[in-house]
GROMACS .gro file of N, CA and C in nm:
model
  504
    1MET      N    1   0.083  -0.114  -0.013
    1MET     CA    2  -0.003  -0.003   0.008
    1MET      C    3   0.091   0.119  -0.005
    2GLU      N    4   0.050   0.212  -0.112
    2GLU     CA    5   0.138   0.345  -0.123
    2GLU      C    6   0.038   0.460  -0.068
    3PHE      N    7   0.080   0.554  -0.001
    3PHE     CA    8   0.011   0.659   0.060
    3PHE      C    9   0.121   0.784   0.004
    4ARG      N   10   0.043   0.899  -0.073
    4ARG     CA   11   0.108   0.995  -0.080
    4ARG      C   12  -0.005   1.101  -0.150
    5GLN      N   13   0.075   1.227  -0.150
    5GLN     CA   14  -0.004   1.346  -0.204
    5GLN      C   15  -0.016   1.327  -0.377
    6LEU      N   16  -0.134   1.351  -0.421
    6LEU     CA   17  -0.141   1.345  -0.556
    6LEU      C   18  -0.069   1.458  -0.649
    7VAL      N   19  -0.039   1.421  -0.762
    7VAL     CA   20   0.049   1.512  -0.875
    7VAL      C   21  -0.032   1.510  -1.003
    8GLY      N   22   0.000   1.573  -1.097
    8GLY     CA   23  -0.054   1.614  -1.200
    8GLY      C   24  -0.087   1.439  -1.288
    9LYS      N   25   0.026   1.369  -1.269
    9LYS     CA   26   0.016   1.232  -1.358
    9LYS      C   27  -0.106   1.157  -1.299
   10ASP      N   28  -0.148   1.188  -1.191
   10ASP     CA   29  -0.245   1.099  -1.105
   10ASP      C   30  -0.385   1.163  -1.157
   11ALA      N   31  -0.406   1.252  -1.237
   11ALA     CA   32  -0.541   1.318  -1.252
   11ALA      C   33  -0.635   1.213  -1.303
   12SER      N   34  -0.608   1.158  -1.405
   12SER     CA   35  -0.690   1.042  -1.484
   12SER      C   36  -0.735   0.953  -1.388
   13ALA      N   37  -0.666   0.879  -1.306
   13ALA     CA   38  -0.675   0.786  -1.194
   13ALA      C   39  -0.778   0.859  -1.084
   14TYR      N   40  -0.770   0.961  -1.042
   14TYR     CA   41  -0.829   1.033  -0.965
   14TYR      C   42  -0.973   1.061  -1.014
   15TRP      N   43  -0.982   1.122  -1.144
   15TRP     CA   44  -1.119   1.143  -1.204
   15TRP      C   45  -1.196   1.017  -1.198
   16GLU      N   46  -1.156   0.908  -1.242
   16GLU     CA   47  -1.199   0.780  -1.242
   16GLU      C   48  -1.238   0.746  -1.128
   17LEU      N   49  -1.176   0.771  -1.003
   17LEU     CA   50  -1.217   0.734  -0.901
   17LEU      C   51  -1.327   0.824  -0.839
   18ARG      N   52  -1.316   0.952  -0.871
   18ARG     CA   53  -1.408   1.043  -0.833
   18ARG      C   54  -1.563   1.003  -0.906
   19LEU      N   55  -1.545   0.953  -1.034
   19LEU     CA   56  -1.672   0.961  -1.091
   19LEU      C   57  -1.760   0.812  -1.034
   20GLU      N   58  -1.665   0.724  -0.986
   20GLU     CA   59  -1.707   0.587  -0.898
   20GLU      C   60  -1.786   0.647  -0.763
   21ALA      N   61  -1.691   0.723  -0.701
   21ALA     CA   62  -1.760   0.800  -0.589
   21ALA      C   63  -1.897   0.840  -0.610
   22LEU      N   64  -1.892   0.922  -0.675
   22LEU     CA   65  -2.014   0.999  -0.734
   22LEU      C   66  -2.141   0.909  -0.772
   23GLN      N   67  -2.112   0.782  -0.811
   23GLN     CA   68  -2.236   0.687  -0.869
   23GLN      C   69  -2.272   0.607  -0.708
   24ASN      N   70  -2.174   0.555  -0.654
   24ASN     CA   71  -2.165   0.463  -0.561
   24ASN      C   72  -2.210   0.532  -0.431
   25SER      N   73  -2.160   0.664  -0.417
   25SER     CA   74  -2.203   0.744  -0.292
   25SER      C   75  -2.265   0.863  -0.335
   26PRO      N   76  -2.373   0.873  -0.388
   26PRO     CA   77  -2.456   1.020  -0.438
   26PRO      C   78  -2.475   1.095  -0.320
   27GLU      N   79  -2.502   1.059  -0.233
   27GLU     CA   80  -2.525   1.146  -0.118
   27GLU      C   81  -2.408   1.189  -0.023
   28ALA      N   82  -2.317   1.158  -0.049
   28ALA     CA   83  -2.181   1.208   0.034
   28ALA      C   84  -2.132   1.322  -0.040
   29PHE      N   85  -2.181   1.366  -0.168
   29PHE     CA   86  -2.106   1.480  -0.211
   29PHE      C   87  -2.220   1.576  -0.280
   30GLY      N   88  -2.182   1.692  -0.275
   30GLY     CA   89  -2.256   1.802  -0.320
   30GLY      C   90  -2.270   1.802  -0.460
   31THR      N   91  -2.183   1.731  -0.549
   31THR     CA   92  -2.190   1.732  -0.712
   31THR      C   93  -2.262   1.618  -0.745
   32SER      N   94  -2.317   1.607  -0.837
   32SER     CA   95  -2.392   1.479  -0.889
   32SER      C   96  -2.300   1.413  -1.008
   33TYR      N   97  -2.314   1.313  -1.045
   33TYR     CA   98  -2.239   1.207  -1.140
   33TYR      C   99  -2.271   1.322  -1.266
   34GLU      N  100  -2.405   1.331  -1.282
   34GLU     CA  101  -2.469   1.378  -1.398
   34GLU      C  102  -2.419   1.528  -1.426
   35GLU      N  103  -2.368   1.589  -1.319
   35GLU     CA  104  -2.312   1.733  -1.344
   35GLU      C  105  -2.155   1.712  -1.380
   36ALA      N  106  -2.127   1.614  -1.327
   36ALA     CA  107  -1.957   1.595  -1.321
   36ALA      C  108  -1.915   1.559  -1.458
   37ILE      N  109  -2.003   1.447  -1.527
   37ILE     CA  110  -1.955   1.403  -1.671
   37ILE      C  111  -1.979   1.520  -1.777
   38LEU      N  112  -2.046   1.617  -1.741
   38LEU     CA  113  -2.064   1.726  -1.826
   38LEU      C  114  -1.951   1.827  -1.833
   39ARG      N  115  -1.855   1.809  -1.761
   39ARG     CA  116  -1.745   1.902  -1.724
   39ARG      C  117  -1.668   1.919  -1.875
   40ASP      N  118  -1.619   2.030  -1.888
   40ASP     CA  119  -1.535   2.043  -1.987
   40ASP      C  120  -1.373   2.005  -1.939
   41ASN      N  121  -1.333   1.928  -2.026
   41ASN     CA  122  -1.180   1.891  -1.979
   41ASN      C  123  -1.155   1.869  -1.835
   42PRO      N  124  -1.229   1.801  -1.764
   42PRO     CA  125  -1.200   1.750  -1.629
   42PRO      C  126  -1.074   1.703  -1.582
   43ILE      N  127  -0.997   1.622  -1.660
   43ILE     CA  128  -0.872   1.567  -1.649
   43ILE      C  129  -0.762   1.702  -1.624
   44GLU      N  130  -0.769   1.785  -1.702
   44GLU     CA  131  -0.717   1.904  -1.701
   44GLU      C  132  -0.734   1.994  -1.590
   45ARG      N  133  -0.874   1.997  -1.584
   45ARG     CA  134  -0.915   2.075  -1.440
   45ARG      C  135  -0.866   2.016  -1.283
   46VAL      N  136  -0.852   1.884  -1.301
   46VAL     CA  137  -0.791   1.814  -1.170
   46VAL      C  138  -0.648   1.829  -1.170
   47LYS      N  139  -0.598   1.850  -1.284
   47LYS     CA  140  -0.444   1.865  -1.285
   47LYS      C  141  -0.408   2.010  -1.236
   48ASP      N  142  -0.514   2.099  -1.280
   48ASP     CA  143  -0.484   2.234  -1.222
   48ASP      C  144  -0.512   2.255  -1.079
   49ASN      N  145  -0.637   2.176  -1.050
   49ASN     CA  146  -0.637   2.169  -0.883
   49ASN      C  147  -0.521   2.136  -0.805
   50PHE      N  148  -0.460   2.031  -0.848
   50PHE     CA  149  -0.344   1.970  -0.780
   50PHE      C  150  -0.232   2.060  -0.773
   51LYS      N  151  -0.225   2.154  -0.846
   51LYS     CA  152  -0.118   2.286  -0.836
   51LYS      C  153  -0.154   2.388  -0.771
   52VAL      N  154  -0.284   2.402  -0.721
   52VAL     CA  155  -0.316   2.517  -0.637
   52VAL      C  156  -0.236   2.501  -0.516
   53LYS      N  157  -0.209   2.603  -0.470
   53LYS     CA  158  -0.116   2.636  -0.351
   53LYS      C  159  -0.229   2.609  -0.234
   54GLU      N  160  -0.183   2.557  -0.110
   54GLU     CA  161  -0.263   2.529  -0.013
   54GLU      C  162  -0.420   2.432  -0.034
   55ASN      N  163  -0.397   2.361  -0.154
   55ASN     CA  164  -0.498   2.276  -0.186
   55ASN      C  165  -0.404   2.119  -0.186
   56TYR      N  166  -0.455   2.009  -0.113
   56TYR     CA  167  -0.380   1.894  -0.088
   56TYR      C  168  -0.444   1.799  -0.133
   57THR      N  169  -0.442   1.695  -0.209
   57THR     CA  170  -0.491   1.571  -0.230
   57THR      C  171  -0.427   1.456  -0.204
   58PHE      N  172  -0.467   1.376  -0.116
   58PHE     CA  173  -0.387   1.249  -0.056
   58PHE      C  174  -0.455   1.133  -0.125
   59GLY      N  175  -0.367   1.036  -0.187
   59GLY     CA  176  -0.423   0.923  -0.210
   59GLY      C  177  -0.345   0.776  -0.159
   60ALA      N  178  -0.427   0.686  -0.188
   60ALA     CA  179  -0.392   0.565  -0.146
   60ALA      C  180  -0.396   0.475  -0.271
   61PHE      N  181  -0.297   0.375  -0.297
   61PHE     CA  182  -0.249   0.313  -0.387
   61PHE      C  183  -0.253   0.171  -0.363
   62GLU      N  184  -0.323   0.083  -0.413
   62GLU     CA  185  -0.283  -0.080  -0.410
   62GLU      C  186  -0.263  -0.136  -0.536
   63GLN      N  187  -0.130  -0.166  -0.558
   63GLN     CA  188  -0.084  -0.230  -0.671
   63GLN      C  189  -0.105  -0.112  -0.755
   64HIS      N  190  -0.039  -0.015  -0.741
   64HIS     CA  191  -0.053   0.121  -0.849
   64HIS      C  192  -0.194   0.152  -0.888
   65THR      N  193  -0.295   0.111  -0.825
   65THR     CA  194  -0.439   0.149  -0.858
   65THR      C  195  -0.476   0.245  -0.725
   66LEU      N  196  -0.542   0.363  -0.775
   66LEU     CA  197  -0.588   0.460  -0.698
   66LEU      C  198  -0.706   0.422  -0.629
   67ILE      N  199  -0.702   0.386  -0.467
   67ILE     CA  200  -0.814   0.306  -0.419
   67ILE      C  201  -0.897   0.380  -0.320
   68GLY      N  202  -0.832   0.520  -0.292
   68GLY     CA  203  -0.888   0.612  -0.191
   68GLY      C  204  -0.833   0.763  -0.169
   69VAL      N  205  -0.916   0.844  -0.159
   69VAL     CA  206  -0.864   0.985  -0.173
   69VAL      C  207  -0.930   1.068  -0.034
   70VAL      N  208  -0.844   1.166  -0.019
   70VAL     CA  209  -0.922   1.309   0.068
   70VAL      C  210  -0.825   1.408   0.022
   71THR      N  211  -0.946   1.525   0.003
   71THR     CA  212  -0.863   1.668  -0.020
   71THR      C  213  -0.885   1.737   0.098
   72LEU      N  214  -0.776   1.824   0.150
   72LEU     CA  215  -0.741   1.935   0.247
   72LEU      C  216  -0.728   2.057   0.184
   73LEU      N  217  -0.807   2.135   0.205
   73LEU     CA  218  -0.804   2.278   0.164
   73LEU      C  219  -0.809   2.401   0.251
   74GLN      N  220  -0.683   2.451   0.269
   74GLN     CA  221  -0.672   2.590   0.345
   74GLN      C  222  -0.771   2.687   0.277
   75GLU      N  223  -0.815   2.768   0.393
   75GLU     CA  224  -0.875   2.896   0.364
   75GLU      C  225  -0.790   2.986   0.299
   76SER      N  226  -0.809   3.090   0.223
   76SER     CA  227  -0.720   3.163   0.161
   76SER      C  228  -0.717   3.315   0.233
   77THR      N  229  -0.844   3.350   0.287
   77THR     CA  230  -0.846   3.495   0.332
   77THR      C  231  -0.780   3.496   0.464
   78LEU      N  232  -0.714   3.634   0.466
   78LEU     CA  233  -0.635   3.652   0.606
   78LEU      C  234  -0.697   3.602   0.734
   79LYS      N  235  -0.831   3.655   0.759
   79LYS     CA  236  -0.888   3.594   0.868
   79LYS      C  237  -0.931   3.448   0.894
   80MET      N  238  -0.938   3.388   0.772
   80MET     CA  239  -0.974   3.251   0.801
   80MET      C  240  -0.847   3.165   0.757
   81ARG      N  241  -0.726   3.196   0.727
   81ARG     CA  242  -0.608   3.113   0.704
   81ARG      C  243  -0.595   3.005   0.796
   82HIS      N  244  -0.633   3.043   0.915
   82HIS     CA  245  -0.618   2.939   1.014
   82HIS      C  246  -0.701   2.799   1.016
   83ARG      N  247  -0.771   2.812   0.908
   83ARG     CA  248  -0.870   2.692   0.889
   83ARG      C  249  -0.860   2.639   0.749
   84ALA      N  250  -0.867   2.501   0.773
   84ALA     CA  251  -0.861   2.410   0.659
   84ALA      C  252  -1.009   2.340   0.646
   85ASN      N  253  -1.059   2.267   0.538
   85ASN     CA  254  -1.145   2.179   0.516
   85ASN      C  255  -1.106   2.065   0.457
   86ILE      N  256  -1.178   1.977   0.487
   86ILE     CA  257  -1.176   1.831   0.438
   86ILE      C  258  -1.285   1.801   0.327
   87PHE      N  259  -1.257   1.762   0.202
   87PHE     CA  260  -1.352   1.750   0.108
   87PHE      C  261  -1.318   1.601   0.044
   88ALA      N  262  -1.409   1.545  -0.040
   88ALA     CA  263  -1.386   1.472  -0.143
   88ALA      C  264  -1.333   1.318  -0.070
   89MET      N  265  -1.348   1.284   0.039
   89MET     CA  266  -1.306   1.167   0.119
   89MET      C  267  -1.389   1.044   0.059
   90TYR      N  268  -1.318   0.978  -0.010
   90TYR     CA  269  -1.392   0.839  -0.068
   90TYR      C  270  -1.282   0.720  -0.050
   91ILE      N  271  -1.344   0.602  -0.014
   91ILE     CA  272  -1.268   0.474  -0.035
   91ILE      C  273  -1.340   0.387  -0.112
   92SER      N  274  -1.286   0.322  -0.230
   92SER     CA  275  -1.343   0.229  -0.303
   92SER      C  276  -1.405   0.121  -0.210
   93PRO      N  277  -1.523   0.064  -0.261
   93PRO     CA  278  -1.590  -0.039  -0.159
   93PRO      C  279  -1.492  -0.142  -0.142
   94LYS      N  280  -1.423  -0.206  -0.257
   94LYS     CA  281  -1.352  -0.321  -0.239
   94LYS      C  282  -1.224  -0.305  -0.137
   95ALA      N  283  -1.208  -0.198  -0.095
   95ALA     CA  284  -1.089  -0.145  -0.017
   95ALA      C  285  -1.127  -0.096   0.136
   96ARG      N  286  -1.248  -0.120   0.139
   96ARG     CA  287  -1.298  -0.057   0.295
   96ARG      C  288  -1.277  -0.142   0.378
   97GLY      N  289  -1.254  -0.123   0.502
   97GLY     CA  290  -1.238  -0.213   0.632
   97GLY      C  291  -1.101  -0.233   0.652
   98LYS      N  292  -1.009  -0.148   0.582
   98LYS     CA  293  -0.863  -0.187   0.593
   98LYS      C  294  -0.809  -0.090   0.644
   99GLY      N  295  -0.877   0.041   0.729
   99GLY     CA  296  -0.775   0.129   0.771
   99GLY      C  297  -0.727   0.257   0.686
  100ILE      N  298  -0.777   0.241   0.554
  100ILE     CA  299  -0.718   0.341   0.452
  100ILE      C  300  -0.776   0.464   0.464
  101GLY      N  301  -0.901   0.499   0.517
  101GLY     CA  302  -0.967   0.610   0.527
  101GLY      C  303  -0.891   0.696   0.649
  102LYS      N  304  -0.862   0.577   0.751
  102LYS     CA  305  -0.816   0.636   0.869
  102LYS      C  306  -0.656   0.674   0.829
  103ALA      N  307  -0.601   0.620   0.737
  103ALA     CA  308  -0.438   0.674   0.722
  103ALA      C  309  -0.431   0.796   0.636
  104LEU      N  310  -0.538   0.784   0.524
  104LEU     CA  311  -0.549   0.921   0.460
  104LEU      C  312  -0.589   1.050   0.551
  105MET      N  313  -0.686   1.034   0.657
  105MET     CA  314  -0.722   1.137   0.730
  105MET      C  315  -0.602   1.160   0.819
  106GLU      N  316  -0.549   1.060   0.879
  106GLU     CA  317  -0.425   1.104   0.961
  106GLU      C  318  -0.305   1.176   0.881
  107MET      N  319  -0.294   1.154   0.739
  107MET     CA  320  -0.185   1.233   0.639
  107MET      C  321  -0.245   1.412   0.659
  108ALA      N  322  -0.369   1.390   0.621
  108ALA     CA  323  -0.429   1.539   0.639
  108ALA      C  324  -0.401   1.615   0.757
  109ILE      N  325  -0.437   1.542   0.838
  109ILE     CA  326  -0.429   1.600   0.994
  109ILE      C  327  -0.275   1.628   1.015
  110GLU      N  328  -0.177   1.535   1.001
  110GLU     CA  329  -0.047   1.554   1.001
  110GLU      C  330  -0.009   1.695   0.930
  111HIS      N  331  -0.027   1.676   0.791
  111HIS     CA  332  -0.015   1.791   0.714
  111HIS      C  333  -0.059   1.935   0.739
  112SER      N  334  -0.153   1.927   0.832
  112SER     CA  335  -0.213   2.050   0.896
  112SER      C  336  -0.126   2.094   1.000
  113LYS      N  337  -0.076   1.997   1.070
  113LYS     CA  338  -0.003   2.022   1.197
  113LYS      C  339   0.135   2.057   1.164
  114GLU      N  340   0.185   2.036   1.051
  114GLU     CA  341   0.290   2.070   0.995
  114GLU      C  342   0.316   2.236   0.937
  115SER      N  343   0.189   2.278   0.921
  115SER     CA  344   0.185   2.376   0.856
  115SER      C  345   0.226   2.496   0.983
  116GLU      N  346   0.229   2.603   0.927
  116GLU     CA  347   0.252   2.718   1.039
  116GLU      C  348   0.141   2.771   1.050
  117GLU      N  349   0.019   2.751   0.992
  117GLU     CA  350  -0.093   2.845   0.987
  117GLU      C  351  -0.231   2.779   1.051
  118ILE      N  352  -0.244   2.640   0.986
  118ILE     CA  353  -0.366   2.575   1.025
  118ILE      C  354  -0.401   2.521   1.164
  119GLN      N  355  -0.510   2.583   1.229
  119GLN     CA  356  -0.522   2.538   1.357
  119GLN      C  357  -0.667   2.474   1.367
  120LYS      N  358  -0.727   2.470   1.265
  120LYS     CA  359  -0.829   2.405   1.280
  120LYS      C  360  -0.870   2.331   1.160
  121ILE      N  361  -0.965   2.219   1.131
  121ILE     CA  362  -0.994   2.136   1.018
  121ILE      C  363  -1.151   2.098   1.036
  122ASN      N  364  -1.211   2.172   0.933
  122ASN     CA  365  -1.349   2.142   0.930
  122ASN      C  366  -1.405   2.036   0.851
  123LEU      N  367  -1.518   1.974   0.854
  123LEU     CA  368  -1.568   1.897   0.750
  123LEU      C  369  -1.708   1.869   0.757
  124SER      N  370  -1.771   1.818   0.669
  124SER     CA  371  -1.938   1.772   0.695
  124SER      C  372  -1.953   1.644   0.634
  125VAL      N  373  -2.025   1.586   0.692
  125VAL     CA  374  -2.086   1.417   0.685
  125VAL      C  375  -2.213   1.397   0.675
  126VAL      N  376  -2.288   1.312   0.609
  126VAL     CA  377  -2.395   1.310   0.606
  126VAL      C  378  -2.429   1.196   0.713
  127SER      N  379  -2.519   1.258   0.779
  127SER     CA  380  -2.555   1.189   0.908
  127SER      C  381  -2.554   1.046   0.904
  128SER      N  382  -2.625   0.961   0.824
  128SER     CA  383  -2.645   0.847   0.780
  128SER      C  384  -2.519   0.765   0.762
  129ASN      N  385  -2.409   0.823   0.748
  129ASN     CA  386  -2.293   0.773   0.714
  129ASN      C  387  -2.227   0.729   0.843
  130LYS      N  388  -2.249   0.638   0.915
  130LYS     CA  389  -2.199   0.581   1.041
  130LYS      C  390  -2.042   0.564   1.021
  131ALA      N  391  -2.019   0.490   0.938
  131ALA     CA  392  -1.887   0.434   0.939
  131ALA      C  393  -1.774   0.587   0.931
  132ALA      N  394  -1.830   0.672   0.830
  132ALA     CA  395  -1.747   0.799   0.818
  132ALA      C  396  -1.739   0.882   0.951
  133LYS      N  397  -1.886   0.877   1.025
  133LYS     CA  398  -1.904   0.981   1.140
  133LYS      C  399  -1.801   0.914   1.229
  134ASN      N  400  -1.816   0.796   1.257
  134ASN     CA  401  -1.715   0.716   1.392
  134ASN      C  402  -1.600   0.748   1.360
  135LEU      N  403  -1.549   0.726   1.215
  135LEU     CA  404  -1.394   0.781   1.197
  135LEU      C  405  -1.344   0.892   1.224
  136TYR      N  406  -1.425   0.992   1.187
  136TYR     CA  407  -1.397   1.123   1.234
  136TYR      C  408  -1.411   1.147   1.384
  137LEU      N  409  -1.490   1.093   1.463
  137LEU     CA  410  -1.496   1.108   1.620
  137LEU      C  411  -1.397   1.046   1.673
  138GLN      N  412  -1.346   0.922   1.588
  138GLN     CA  413  -1.234   0.855   1.647
  138GLN      C  414  -1.089   0.930   1.642
  139LEU      N  415  -1.093   1.025   1.521
  139LEU     CA  416  -0.971   1.112   1.513
  139LEU      C  417  -0.981   1.241   1.594
  140GLY      N  418  -1.082   1.217   1.656
  140GLY     CA  419  -1.103   1.361   1.764
  140GLY      C  420  -1.199   1.473   1.708
  141PHE      N  421  -1.252   1.474   1.596
  141PHE     CA  422  -1.337   1.581   1.553
  141PHE      C  423  -1.477   1.576   1.641
  142LYS      N  424  -1.521   1.691   1.659
  142LYS     CA  425  -1.659   1.721   1.737
  142LYS      C  426  -1.746   1.771   1.631
  143VAL      N  427  -1.881   1.723   1.680
  143VAL     CA  428  -1.995   1.793   1.600
  143VAL      C  429  -2.025   1.925   1.663
  144PHE      N  430  -2.044   2.014   1.552
  144PHE     CA  431  -2.072   2.155   1.603
  144PHE      C  432  -2.203   2.202   1.573
  145GLY      N  433  -2.270   2.104   1.494
  145GLY     CA  434  -2.387   2.156   1.403
  145GLY      C  435  -2.458   2.067   1.301
  146THR      N  436  -2.568   2.061   1.293
  146THR     CA  437  -2.642   1.974   1.228
  146THR      C  438  -2.743   2.043   1.111
  147GLU      N  439  -2.736   2.022   0.998
  147GLU     CA  440  -2.795   2.094   0.896
  147GLU      C  441  -2.904   2.008   0.820
  148GLU      N  442  -3.036   2.042   0.835
  148GLU     CA  443  -3.132   1.942   0.804
  148GLU      C  444  -3.144   1.961   0.643
  149MET      N  445  -3.195   1.882   0.549
  149MET     CA  446  -3.229   1.903   0.440
  149MET      C  447  -3.079   1.971   0.330
  150ALA      N  448  -2.980   1.924   0.381
  150ALA     CA  449  -2.829   1.972   0.328
  150ALA      C  450  -2.824   1.937   0.183
  151LEU      N  451  -2.859   1.810   0.172
  151LEU     CA  452  -2.874   1.778  -0.004
  151LEU      C  453  -3.004   1.697  -0.033
  152LYS      N  454  -3.012   1.709  -0.158
  152LYS     CA  455  -3.153   1.656  -0.206
  152LYS      C  456  -3.118   1.565  -0.345
  153ILE      N  457  -3.151   1.469  -0.326
  153ILE     CA  458  -3.133   1.361  -0.437
  153ILE      C  459  -3.266   1.309  -0.473
  154GLY      N  460  -3.314   1.335  -0.578
  154GLY     CA  461  -3.450   1.307  -0.628
  154GLY      C  462  -3.553   1.393  -0.540
  155ASP      N  463  -3.641   1.272  -0.471
  155ASP     CA  464  -3.723   1.323  -0.359
  155ASP      C  465  -3.646   1.326  -0.217
  156ASN      N  466  -3.551   1.251  -0.216
  156ASN     CA  467  -3.491   1.234  -0.062
  156ASN      C  468  -3.402   1.353  -0.014
  157TYR      N  469  -3.391   1.383   0.101
  157TYR     CA  470  -3.327   1.453   0.178
  157TYR      C  471  -3.217   1.414   0.263
  158TYR      N  472  -3.106   1.475   0.287
  158TYR     CA  473  -2.984   1.441   0.355
  158TYR      C  474  -2.968   1.523   0.433
  159GLU      N  475  -2.938   1.507   0.571
  159GLU     CA  476  -2.886   1.570   0.657
  159GLU      C  477  -2.741   1.563   0.679
  160GLU      N  478  -2.669   1.669   0.703
  160GLU     CA  479  -2.533   1.678   0.730
  160GLU      C  480  -2.494   1.723   0.854
  161GLN      N  481  -2.395   1.651   0.931
  161GLN     CA  482  -2.345   1.703   1.061
  161GLN      C  483  -2.211   1.768   1.002
  162HIS      N  484  -2.187   1.883   1.074
  162HIS     CA  485  -2.063   1.952   1.060
  162HIS      C  486  -1.958   1.943   1.177
  163MET      N  487  -1.854   1.907   1.140
  163MET     CA  488  -1.765   1.856   1.271
  163MET      C  489  -1.618   1.943   1.229
  164SER      N  490  -1.541   1.966   1.321
  164SER     CA  491  -1.420   2.052   1.352
  164SER      C  492  -1.333   1.976   1.415
  165LEU      N  493  -1.181   1.976   1.431
  165LEU     CA  494  -1.100   1.945   1.501
  165LEU      C  495  -0.986   2.055   1.513
  166ILE      N  496  -0.991   2.104   1.644
  166ILE     CA  497  -0.892   2.180   1.685
  166ILE      C  498  -0.730   2.132   1.704
  167LEU      N  499  -0.632   2.164   1.622
  167LEU     CA  500  -0.515   2.127   1.659
  167LEU      C  501  -0.442   2.172   1.771
  168GLU      N  502  -0.368   2.090   1.813
  168GLU     CA  503  -0.302   2.123   1.957
  168GLU      C  504  -0.188   2.172   1.901
   0.00000   0.00000   0.00000
């Protein structure tokens, strides 16, 4: 198993995993699969995102296949640079239960701690995703709010819990 920050050459593999995530777990992401596949030059856009300062996407590879990702994005404004956000956390179903999500989150947290500026990490999780919520709680995140009807897929609404981790 290899864990590392993703770079431009990983953009295609990331995009494939992203589309898998949007199909397998639509309630976990603000973007729909239908919207994603309509994007112009998605792989080039992913490459560009990987180059953005304070935007870090970490990946887990099994036999050179990308099987898990998480993105850490530091806020850019002067008053909020002490905060970062976790986005796009996903582990392929065939790789779940092996501690990959925990390892990726620990990478993001460790990277934040090494930063001179980041003091707090925020994330949102669909309340019904017990495995993800339990992982975040285990890592020290605390719920600070609940948003009813945060996402709507068809006729179904999903509640999200907002969580944060204050870095020591």
